[in-house]
Coordinates of C-alpha atoms in Angstrom, one line a residue:
X127 CA 26.4 1.5 -66.5
X128 CA 23.8 3.9 -66.9
X129 CA 20.6 1.7 -65.8
X130 CA 18.4 1.4 -62.8
X131 CA 19.2 -0.8 -60.1
X132 CA 17.1 -1.8 -57.2
X133 CA 17.7 0.5 -54.1
X134 CA 15.0 -0.2 -51.5
X135 CA 11.6 -1.8 -51.0
X136 CA 8.7 -2.0 -48.7
X137 CA 5.4 -3.5 -47.5
X138 CA 2.7 -1.7 -45.9
X139 CA -0.3 -3.6 -44.2
X140 CA -0.1 -6.5 -46.2
X141 CA 0.0 -10.2 -44.7
X142 CA 1.7 -10.0 -41.5
X143 CA 3.5 -6.9 -42.2
X144 CA 2.7 -3.4 -40.8
X145 CA 4.9 -1.1 -42.3
X146 CA 8.4 -2.7 -43.5
X147 CA 11.1 -1.2 -45.5
X148 CA 14.0 -3.5 -46.9
X149 CA 17.3 -1.9 -48.2
X150 CA 18.7 -3.3 -51.3
X151 CA 22.4 -2.3 -51.3
X152 CA 23.9 -2.4 -54.7
X153 CA 20.6 -4.2 -56.2
X154 CA 20.8 -7.1 -53.7
X155 CA 19.6 -8.5 -50.2
X156 CA 19.7 -11.4 -48.3
X157 CA 16.8 -12.8 -46.6
X158 CA 17.7 -15.3 -43.9
X159 CA 15.1 -17.5 -42.0
X160 CA 13.9 -21.3 -41.7
X161 CA 11.3 -23.0 -43.9
X162 CA 8.0 -21.2 -43.8
X163 CA 9.0 -18.0 -42.2
X164 CA 8.0 -16.1 -45.2
X165 CA 11.2 -15.3 -47.1
X166 CA 9.6 -16.5 -50.6
X167 CA 6.3 -14.5 -49.8
X168 CA 8.2 -11.3 -49.2
X169 CA 10.0 -11.6 -52.4
X170 CA 6.6 -12.4 -54.3
X171 CA 5.1 -9.2 -52.8
X172 CA 8.0 -7.2 -54.3
X173 CA 9.2 -8.4 -57.5
X174 CA 7.9 -8.7 -60.2
X175 CA 4.3 -7.7 -58.8
X176 CA 5.9 -3.9 -58.2
X177 CA 6.7 -3.7 -61.7
X178 CA 4.0 -5.4 -63.7
X179 CA 1.1 -5.0 -61.0
X180 CA -0.8 -8.4 -62.1
X181 CA -2.4 -9.4 -58.9
X182 CA -2.8 -13.0 -60.4
X183 CA 0.7 -13.7 -60.8
X184 CA 1.8 -12.9 -57.5
X185 CA 3.2 -16.7 -57.1
X186 CA 6.2 -17.9 -58.1
X187 CA 4.9 -21.3 -58.9
X188 CA 2.6 -19.8 -61.8
X189 CA -0.9 -18.1 -62.6
X190 CA -3.1 -17.6 -59.5
X191 CA -1.3 -19.9 -57.2
X192 CA -1.2 -17.3 -54.4
X193 CA -4.3 -15.5 -53.2
X194 CA -3.7 -11.8 -52.4
X195 CA -7.4 -11.9 -50.9
X196 CA -6.1 -14.6 -48.3
X197 CA -2.9 -12.7 -47.5
X198 CA -5.1 -9.5 -46.7
X199 CA -8.1 -11.1 -45.1
X200 CA -6.8 -14.2 -43.3
X201 CA -6.0 -13.8 -39.6
X202 CA -7.3 -10.0 -39.9
X203 CA -9.3 -8.5 -36.9
X204 CA -9.2 -5.0 -38.0
X205 CA -12.1 -2.7 -39.6
X206 CA -14.5 -3.6 -42.4
X207 CA -12.0 -2.5 -45.2
X208 CA -8.1 -3.1 -45.3
X209 CA -5.7 -1.2 -47.3
X210 CA -2.1 -2.2 -48.2
X211 CA 0.7 -1.2 -50.5
X212 CA 3.7 -3.0 -51.8
X213 CA 6.8 -0.7 -53.5
X214 CA 10.2 -1.0 -54.6
X215 CA 12.7 1.9 -55.2
X216 CA 14.9 2.0 -58.2
X217 CA 18.1 4.4 -58.4
X218 CA 20.2 5.7 -61.2
X219 CA 22.8 8.4 -60.9
X220 CA 21.1 10.3 -58.4
X221 CA 17.8 9.7 -59.7
X222 CA 15.0 8.0 -57.9
X223 CA 11.9 6.1 -59.1
X224 CA 9.1 4.4 -57.0
X225 CA 7.0 1.9 -58.4
X226 CA 4.2 0.1 -56.6
X227 CA 0.8 -0.8 -56.2
X228 CA -2.3 -0.3 -53.6
X229 CA -4.9 -2.9 -52.9
X230 CA -8.0 -2.7 -51.1
X231 CA -10.0 -5.7 -49.4
X232 CA -13.3 -6.2 -48.0
X233 CA -13.9 -8.0 -45.0
X234 CA -17.8 -8.0 -45.5
X235 CA -17.6 -9.3 -49.2
X236 CA -14.4 -11.5 -48.5
X237 CA -12.6 -10.0 -51.7
X238 CA -10.5 -7.5 -53.4
X239 CA -12.7 -4.7 -54.1
X240 CA -10.2 -2.1 -55.8
X241 CA -6.5 -2.0 -56.8
X242 CA -4.2 0.9 -58.1
X243 CA -0.8 1.2 -59.4
X244 CA 1.6 4.1 -59.4
X245 CA 5.1 5.4 -60.5
X246 CA 6.8 8.6 -59.3
X247 CA 10.0 10.3 -58.4
X248 CA 8.9 11.1 -54.8
X249 CA 10.5 8.5 -52.2
X250 CA 8.7 6.8 -49.7
X251 CA 9.6 8.3 -46.1
X252 CA 11.4 11.3 -47.9
X253 CA 8.3 13.7 -49.1
X254 CA 6.1 10.4 -49.8
X255 CA 4.2 8.8 -46.9
X256 CA 1.8 6.0 -47.7
X257 CA 0.2 6.1 -44.3
X258 CA -1.6 9.0 -42.7
X259 CA -1.2 10.8 -39.2
X260 CA -3.4 8.0 -37.5
X261 CA -1.3 5.3 -39.1
X262 CA -3.9 4.5 -41.8
X263 CA -2.8 3.5 -45.3
X264 CA -4.2 6.2 -47.7
X265 CA -6.8 5.5 -50.0
X266 CA -6.3 6.1 -54.0
X267 CA -8.0 9.3 -53.9
X268 CA -5.6 10.5 -51.1
X269 CA -2.8 9.3 -53.2
X270 CA -3.6 11.1 -56.2
X271 CA -3.9 14.0 -54.4
X272 CA -0.3 13.6 -52.9
X273 CA 1.6 12.6 -56.0
X274 CA -0.6 13.7 -58.7
X275 CA -3.5 12.0 -60.8
X276 CA -1.0 11.3 -63.9
X277 CA 1.2 9.0 -61.5
X278 CA -1.6 6.6 -60.4
X279 CA -2.3 4.5 -63.5
X280 CA -4.5 1.4 -64.6
X281 CA -2.5 -2.2 -65.0
X282 CA -2.1 -1.6 -68.7
X283 CA -0.7 2.0 -68.5
X284 CA 1.4 1.1 -65.4
X285 CA 3.1 -1.7 -67.5
X286 CA 3.8 0.6 -70.7
X287 CA 5.0 3.1 -68.3
X288 CA 7.5 1.0 -66.4
X289 CA 8.5 -0.7 -69.8
X290 CA 9.4 2.8 -71.4
X291 CA 11.0 4.2 -68.1
X292 CA 12.7 1.5 -66.9
X293 CA 13.6 -0.9 -69.5
X294 CA 13.1 1.4 -72.6
X295 CA 11.2 -1.2 -74.5
X296 CA 8.0 -1.2 -76.0
X297 CA 5.0 -2.6 -73.9
X298 CA 4.5 -5.9 -76.0
X299 CA 8.2 -6.8 -75.8
X300 CA 8.1 -6.0 -72.1
X301 CA 5.3 -8.4 -71.7
X302 CA 7.6 -11.2 -73.2
X303 CA 10.5 -10.4 -70.9
X304 CA 7.7 -10.5 -67.7
X305 CA 6.9 -13.9 -69.4
X306 CA 10.6 -15.3 -69.3
X307 CA 11.1 -13.7 -65.8
X308 CA 8.1 -15.6 -64.5
X309 CA 9.0 -19.1 -66.2
X310 CA 12.6 -18.9 -64.9
X311 CA 11.7 -18.1 -61.4
X312 CA 9.5 -21.0 -60.7
X313 CA 11.2 -22.9 -58.1
X314 CA 10.7 -26.4 -60.2
X315 CA 12.8 -25.4 -62.8
X316 CA 16.2 -26.8 -61.1
X317 CA 14.4 -30.2 -60.9
X318 CA 13.3 -29.9 -64.6
X319 CA 16.7 -29.2 -65.6
X320 CA 18.1 -32.2 -63.9
X321 CA 15.4 -34.3 -65.9
X322 CA 16.3 -32.8 -69.3
X323 CA 13.8 -30.4 -69.8
X324 CA 16.0 -27.3 -70.2
X325 CA 15.2 -26.9 -73.9
X326 CA 11.2 -27.4 -73.2
X327 CA 11.5 -24.7 -70.4
X328 CA 13.7 -22.3 -72.3
X329 CA 11.1 -22.8 -75.7
X330 CA 8.1 -22.1 -73.3
X331 CA 9.7 -18.9 -71.7
X332 CA 10.6 -17.6 -75.4
X333 CA 7.8 -15.2 -76.7
X334 CA 5.4 -17.0 -79.4
X335 CA 6.3 -16.4 -83.0
X336 CA 4.6 -13.6 -84.9
X337 CA 3.0 -12.1 -82.0
X338 CA 1.5 -9.1 -83.6
X339 CA -0.5 -11.4 -86.2
X340 CA -1.7 -13.5 -83.5
X341 CA -2.9 -10.5 -81.3
X342 CA -4.2 -9.1 -84.5
X343 CA -6.6 -12.4 -85.5
X344 CA -7.1 -13.8 -82.0
X345 CA -7.9 -10.9 -79.8
X346 CA -9.4 -8.3 -82.0
X347 CA -12.9 -10.0 -81.7
X348 CA -12.6 -10.4 -77.9
X349 CA -11.5 -6.8 -77.6
X350 CA -14.1 -5.4 -79.6
X351 CA -16.6 -7.5 -77.8
X352 CA -15.4 -6.4 -74.5
X353 CA -15.4 -2.8 -75.5
X354 CA -18.8 -2.8 -76.6
X355 CA -19.9 -4.7 -73.4
X356 CA -18.1 -2.1 -71.4
X357 CA -19.7 0.8 -73.4
X358 CA -23.1 -0.7 -72.7
X359 CA -22.5 -1.2 -69.1
X360 CA -21.2 2.2 -68.7
X361 CA -24.2 3.7 -70.7
X362 CA -26.7 1.4 -68.5
X363 CA -25.0 2.6 -65.5
X364 CA -25.0 6.4 -66.5
X365 CA -28.9 6.1 -67.3
X366 CA -29.4 4.4 -64.1
X367 CA -27.2 6.7 -62.1
X368 CA -28.7 9.8 -63.7
X369 CA -32.4 8.3 -62.8
X370 CA -31.5 7.5 -59.3
X371 CA -30.1 11.2 -58.6
X372 CA -33.1 12.7 -60.2
X373 CA -35.7 10.7 -58.1
X374 CA -33.5 10.8 -54.8
X375 CA -33.1 14.7 -55.3
X376 CA -36.9 15.1 -56.1
X377 CA -37.4 13.1 -52.9
X378 CA -35.1 14.9 -50.8
X379 CA -36.6 18.3 -52.0
X380 CA -40.2 17.2 -51.4
X381 CA -39.2 16.0 -47.9
X382 CA -37.5 19.5 -47.2
X383 CA -40.7 21.3 -48.7
X384 CA -42.9 19.1 -46.5
X385 CA -40.9 19.7 -43.4
X386 CA -41.1 23.6 -44.1
X387 CA -44.7 23.6 -44.7
X388 CA -45.2 21.6 -41.4
X389 CA -42.9 24.3 -39.5
X390 CA -45.0 27.2 -41.1
X391 CA -48.5 25.4 -39.9
X392 CA -47.0 25.2 -36.5
X393 CA -46.0 29.1 -36.4
X394 CA -49.6 29.6 -37.4
X395 CA -51.0 27.7 -34.8
X396 CA -48.6 29.7 -32.0
X397 CA -50.1 33.1 -33.6
X398 CA -53.7 31.6 -33.5
X399 CA -53.1 30.4 -29.7
X400 CA -51.6 34.1 -28.9
X401 CA -54.6 35.7 -30.5
X402 CA -57.0 33.5 -28.5
X403 CA -55.2 34.1 -25.2
X404 CA -55.6 38.0 -26.1
X405 CA -59.4 37.3 -26.6
X406 CA -59.7 35.6 -23.5
X407 CA -58.1 38.1 -21.4
X408 CA -60.5 40.9 -22.6
X409 CA -63.5 38.5 -22.0
X410 CA -62.2 38.3 -18.4
X411 CA -62.0 41.8 -18.1
X412 CA -65.6 42.4 -19.4
X413 CA -67.0 39.5 -17.3
X414 CA -65.5 41.2 -14.2
X415 CA -67.3 44.6 -15.2
X416 CA -70.6 42.8 -15.5
X417 CA -70.2 41.1 -12.1
X418 CA -69.8 44.5 -10.5
X419 CA -72.8 46.2 -12.3
X420 CA -74.9 42.9 -11.2
X421 CA -73.7 43.5 -7.5
X422 CA -75.0 47.2 -7.7
X423 CA -78.1 46.4 -9.2
X424 CA -78.8 43.5 -6.6
X425 CA -78.1 46.3 -3.7
X426 CA -80.5 48.8 -5.3
X427 CA -83.3 46.0 -5.4
X428 CA -82.8 45.1 -1.6
X429 CA -83.0 48.9 -0.9
X430 CA -86.5 48.9 -2.8
X431 CA -87.7 45.7 -0.8
X432 CA -87.2 47.5 2.5
X433 CA -88.6 50.6 1.4
X434 CA -91.9 48.8 0.5
X435 CA -92.1 46.9 3.7
X436 CA -91.9 50.1 5.6
X437 CA -95.1 51.6 3.4
X438 CA -96.9 48.5 4.4
X439 CA -96.2 48.9 8.1
X440 CA -97.2 52.6 7.8
X441 CA -100.6 51.7 6.0
X442 CA -101.4 49.2 8.8
X443 CA -101.3 52.0 11.4
X444 CA -104.2 54.3 9.8
X445 CA -107.2 54.9 11.7
X446 CA -109.4 53.7 8.6
X447 CA -107.7 50.4 9.0
X448 CA -108.7 50.1 13.0
X449 CA -112.1 51.4 12.2
X450 CA -113.2 48.2 10.2
X451 CA -113.3 46.5 13.3
X452 CA -117.0 46.1 15.0
X453 CA -118.3 45.4 18.4
X454 CA -119.1 41.6 17.5
X455 CA -115.9 41.1 16.2
X456 CA -114.4 42.6 19.4
X457 CA -116.6 40.3 21.6
X458 CA -115.6 37.2 19.4
X459 CA -112.0 38.6 19.9
X460 CA -112.7 38.6 23.7
X461 CA -113.7 34.9 23.5
X462 CA -110.8 33.8 21.5
X463 CA -108.5 35.7 23.7
X464 CA -109.7 34.0 26.9
X465 CA -109.3 30.6 25.0
X466 CA -105.9 32.0 23.9
X467 CA -105.1 33.0 27.5
X468 CA -105.8 29.5 28.7
X469 CA -103.7 28.2 25.7
X470 CA -101.4 30.7 26.4
X471 CA -101.1 29.7 30.1
X472 CA -100.7 26.1 29.2
X473 CA -98.1 26.9 26.3
X474 CA -96.4 28.9 29.1
X475 CA -95.9 25.9 31.2
X476 CA -94.8 23.9 28.4
X477 CA -92.5 26.7 27.3
X478 CA -90.8 27.1 30.9
X479 CA -90.3 23.3 30.5
X480 CA -88.8 23.9 27.0
X481 CA -86.9 27.2 28.4
X482 CA -85.2 24.9 30.7
X483 CA -84.3 22.4 28.1
X484 CA -83.3 25.7 25.9
X485 CA -80.9 26.6 28.8
X486 CA -79.0 23.3 28.5
X487 CA -78.8 24.1 24.8
X488 CA -77.4 27.5 25.1
X489 CA -74.8 26.1 27.7
X490 CA -73.8 23.6 25.1
X491 CA -73.9 26.0 22.4
X492 CA -71.8 28.2 24.4
X493 CA -69.2 25.5 25.3
X494 CA -69.2 24.5 21.6
X495 CA -68.8 28.2 20.4
X496 CA -65.7 28.4 22.9
X497 CA -64.3 25.2 21.4
X498 CA -64.7 26.6 18.1
X499 CA -63.2 29.9 18.7
X500 CA -60.4 28.1 20.3
X501 CA -59.8 25.9 17.2
X502 CA -60.3 28.9 15.1
X503 CA -57.6 30.8 17.2
X504 CA -55.1 27.8 16.6
X505 CA -55.7 27.9 12.8
X506 CA -55.0 31.9 12.8
X507 CA -51.0 31.4 12.5
X508 CA -51.1 28.9 9.8
X509 CA -53.8 30.9 7.9
X510 CA -51.2 33.8 7.9
X511 CA -48.4 31.4 6.5
X512 CA -50.8 30.3 3.7
X513 CA -51.5 33.7 3.1
X514 CA -48.0 34.6 2.6
X515 CA -47.3 31.7 0.4
X516 CA -50.2 32.8 -2.1
X517 CA -48.9 36.3 -2.1
X518 CA -51.7 37.8 0.0
X519 CA -51.4 40.1 2.8
X520 CA -51.3 38.3 6.2
X521 CA -52.5 41.5 8.1
X522 CA -56.2 40.6 6.5
X523 CA -56.5 37.8 9.2
X524 CA -59.0 38.8 11.8
X525 CA -58.6 38.5 15.2
X526 CA -60.8 35.4 17.0
X527 CA -62.8 36.8 20.0
X528 CA -62.9 34.7 23.2
X529 CA -66.0 33.6 25.2
X530 CA -66.3 32.3 29.0
X531 CA -68.4 29.5 29.7
X532 CA -70.5 30.1 33.1
X533 CA -73.3 27.7 34.6
X534 CA -76.9 29.1 34.5
X535 CA -78.3 31.4 37.3
X536 CA -81.3 30.1 39.3
X537 CA -84.2 32.7 40.1
X538 CA -87.7 32.5 41.7
X539 CA -90.8 34.3 40.1
X540 CA -94.5 34.5 40.4
X541 CA -96.5 33.5 37.6
X542 CA -100.2 33.2 37.0
X543 CA -101.6 29.6 36.4
X544 CA -105.1 30.3 35.8
X545 CA -106.7 33.0 33.6
X546 CA -109.1 34.0 36.4
X547 CA -108.2 37.4 37.9
X548 CA -109.0 35.9 41.8
X549 CA -106.5 33.2 41.0
X550 CA -103.3 33.8 43.2
X551 CA -100.2 33.5 41.2
X552 CA -97.7 30.5 41.9
X553 CA -94.1 30.7 42.8
X554 CA -91.7 28.9 40.3
X555 CA -87.7 28.6 39.9
X556 CA -86.2 29.6 36.5
X557 CA -82.9 28.8 35.2
X558 CA -81.3 31.9 33.4
X559 CA -78.3 31.3 30.9
X560 CA -75.2 33.2 31.7
X561 CA -74.5 37.0 30.2
X562 CA -72.5 36.9 27.5
X563 CA -70.7 39.9 26.1
X564 CA -71.4 40.7 22.5
X565 CA -69.2 39.2 20.3
X566 CA -67.8 40.9 17.2
X567 CA -68.2 37.9 14.9
X568 CA -69.6 39.7 11.9
X569 CA -66.2 41.6 11.2
X570 CA -64.4 38.3 11.4
X571 CA -66.7 36.4 9.4
X572 CA -66.8 39.4 6.4
X573 CA -62.9 39.6 6.8
X574 CA -62.9 35.6 6.4
X575 CA -65.3 35.7 3.3
X576 CA -63.2 38.2 1.8
X577 CA -60.0 36.0 2.5
X578 CA -61.8 32.9 1.1
X579 CA -63.1 34.7 -2.1
X580 CA -59.5 36.2 -2.7
X581 CA -58.2 32.7 -2.2
X582 CA -60.7 31.3 -4.5
X583 CA -60.1 33.8 -7.0
X584 CA -56.3 33.1 -6.6
X585 CA -56.7 29.4 -6.9
X586 CA -58.9 29.9 -10.1
X587 CA -56.3 32.2 -11.3
X588 CA -53.6 30.0 -10.6
X589 CA -55.2 26.8 -12.2
X590 CA -56.0 29.1 -15.3
X591 CA -52.3 30.1 -15.6
X592 CA -51.3 26.4 -14.7
X593 CA -53.5 25.2 -17.7
X594 CA -52.1 28.0 -20.0
X595 CA -48.6 26.8 -19.1
X596 CA -49.1 23.2 -19.9
X597 CA -50.6 24.3 -23.4
X598 CA -47.8 26.5 -24.0
X599 CA -45.4 23.4 -22.9
X600 CA -47.3 21.3 -25.2
X601 CA -46.8 23.8 -27.9
X602 CA -43.2 24.8 -27.5
X603 CA -42.5 20.8 -27.5
X604 CA -44.3 20.7 -31.1
X605 CA -42.4 23.8 -32.2
X606 CA -39.2 22.0 -30.7
X607 CA -40.1 18.8 -32.5
X608 CA -40.7 20.7 -35.6
X609 CA -37.4 22.6 -35.5
X610 CA -35.7 19.4 -34.8
X611 CA -37.5 17.8 -38.0
X612 CA -36.4 20.9 -40.1
X613 CA -32.8 20.4 -38.9
X614 CA -32.9 16.5 -39.9
X615 CA -34.5 17.4 -43.2
X616 CA -31.5 20.1 -43.7
X617 CA -28.9 17.6 -42.7
X618 CA -30.6 14.8 -44.9
X619 CA -30.6 17.3 -47.7
X620 CA -26.8 18.4 -47.1
X621 CA -25.9 14.5 -47.2
X622 CA -27.8 14.1 -50.5
X623 CA -25.9 16.9 -52.0
X624 CA -22.6 15.4 -50.8
X625 CA -23.5 12.2 -52.2
X626 CA -24.6 13.6 -55.5
X627 CA -21.4 15.5 -55.8
X628 CA -19.4 12.1 -54.9
X629 CA -21.2 10.5 -57.6
X630 CA -20.8 12.8 -59.9
X631 CA -16.6 12.8 -59.4
X632 CA -16.8 9.1 -59.5
X633 CA -18.7 9.4 -62.8
X634 CA -16.2 11.7 -64.2
X635 CA -13.2 9.5 -63.0
X636 CA -15.1 6.5 -64.6
X637 CA -15.2 8.8 -67.8
X638 CA -11.6 9.5 -67.9
X639 CA -10.6 5.9 -67.3
X640 CA -13.0 5.0 -70.1
X641 CA -11.4 7.7 -72.5
X642 CA -7.9 6.3 -71.3
X643 CA -8.9 2.7 -72.6
X644 CA -10.2 4.1 -75.6
X645 CA -6.9 5.8 -76.1
X646 CA -5.0 2.8 -75.2
X647 CA -7.3 0.7 -77.4
X648 CA -6.5 3.0 -80.3
X649 CA -2.7 3.2 -79.9
X650 CA -2.5 -0.8 -79.5
X651 CA -4.4 -1.5 -82.4
X652 CA -2.7 -2.8 -85.7
X653 CA -4.4 -0.2 -87.8
X654 CA -5.9 3.1 -87.1
X655 CA -8.7 5.1 -88.8
X656 CA -7.5 8.0 -90.9
X657 CA -7.0 11.0 -88.5
X658 CA -7.8 8.9 -85.7
X659 CA -10.6 8.9 -83.4
X660 CA -11.7 12.5 -82.2
X661 CA -11.7 11.8 -78.6
X662 CA -13.4 14.6 -76.2
X663 CA -12.1 16.1 -73.1
X664 CA -15.1 14.9 -71.1
X665 CA -17.5 12.1 -71.5
X666 CA -21.2 12.5 -71.6
X667 CA -23.8 9.6 -72.9
X668 CA -24.3 11.4 -76.6
X669 CA -20.8 11.6 -77.2
X670 CA -20.0 8.3 -75.9
X671 CA -22.4 6.9 -78.3
X672 CA -21.1 8.8 -81.2
X673 CA -17.7 7.8 -80.2
X674 CA -18.7 4.0 -80.2
X675 CA -20.5 4.5 -83.4
X676 CA -17.6 5.7 -85.3
X677 CA -15.4 3.2 -83.8
X678 CA -17.8 0.3 -85.1
X679 CA -18.1 1.8 -88.5
X680 CA -14.2 1.5 -89.0
X681 CA -13.5 -1.5 -87.4
X682 CA -16.6 -3.2 -89.3
X683 CA -14.7 -3.9 -92.8
X684 CA -11.8 -4.8 -91.0
X685 CA -13.9 -7.3 -88.8
X686 CA -15.3 -8.7 -92.1
X687 CA -11.9 -9.0 -93.9
X688 CA -10.5 -10.8 -90.9

């Protein structure tokens, strides 16, 4: 007989299965196991679920007796979402037909968030893979790309395709067939037959009388109301999504523009700092030139002062200045000189005492000088090392002179003790400090001063460069931060564009599904408008409102008559 037979079946990532394929040789299979091992659950996940796609009719004991949500989420410890598939393969004279459905459950919301059905001539494991390379089940978009969008259907369209392709019957009659199958597969049927309820069971399994009239009178209002609600919800969702996309795109554009303005301001700041650095360099050169001019002016003023002092000395040597003295003045001068001589003798005596103390002071100073020169000699080598580290010439370090310390010499001299000419001089002993060779300290001091000045200049320059480097590091960090902000803004704009494209794609998919629902509603109704409803190729709000108005205008008289 030329009819479809069960050939294979499989379950992917549902319940306790990861990826399992069953072989139905000749349309039959035997499941062997103890009670509770899952034989009935496996059959429920394959038939008639894979041929009707109704997730509420999984259990064999009736409507909603088995929760597919619990099969997907109980004892599941994977990621936030779980995707699974159930499929059967039919064979006929070398032809193959694969029917199945996919479900997606969310661990966060603890619910089935999406489901899709597919029917295709491709074979699982032979050109059709329901799992990716990383062993992750495919999503609905990936499945559409793999087998084609016309092979992935909604629940009603899937049942209509199965009824036409597999059974060759219209969709309403296929619904009656499914109702009979669900009634007869209930495990309690055997008990009810023993109780004499076989006639009632068969009556319940038969389709109701005059189904077309019942559907026309009982479901027309609900269908029209549900369609109206769906259109209203879709219109509201479209308006809200358009408002959201416009607001978010304006926000992203504003953020990107603000980041660009901040980057431009930072670049302007860098250019201003560079100009300020050039001005400071020019100011430093002018200040150095002014300092050199001031030093030349100081040297010329010192030469003028020395010349004025020589002129005053020459004026004092003129005869006119000496002739101003008179005799009385000279007498008074002699008396004063005598008094001065007495005072000078006393002062000489005191000065001799002071001279002796001064000799001790000279000796102390000589010893201290020798110690200081020794300390300076010890600092010569560290100074050369520091100069090399600072980038200066170590040859400019002066040589430190040496001094030898000696004891004071004692000599005897005759000195006057009184101003009278008849007074005999008195012998006294005087201590004389040791002779010290002339020390060439001035060149060493001058060279040390030059080294100190160069070191101060080098230190000031180093501090200025360090401060400038710190400022440049700060500016560089600000520039890097602004560049990072610009990159973040660019990434955010890219993500916003991707989200906008994704939302547009989802809106297009919703529009196509809505057009398919409208087409199915139009084809399934008992009557049709003359010429049919003009369905557009794509959906936009104005076209949807016009189409809904036309449908209500056509259905109004029928509703009133009903």
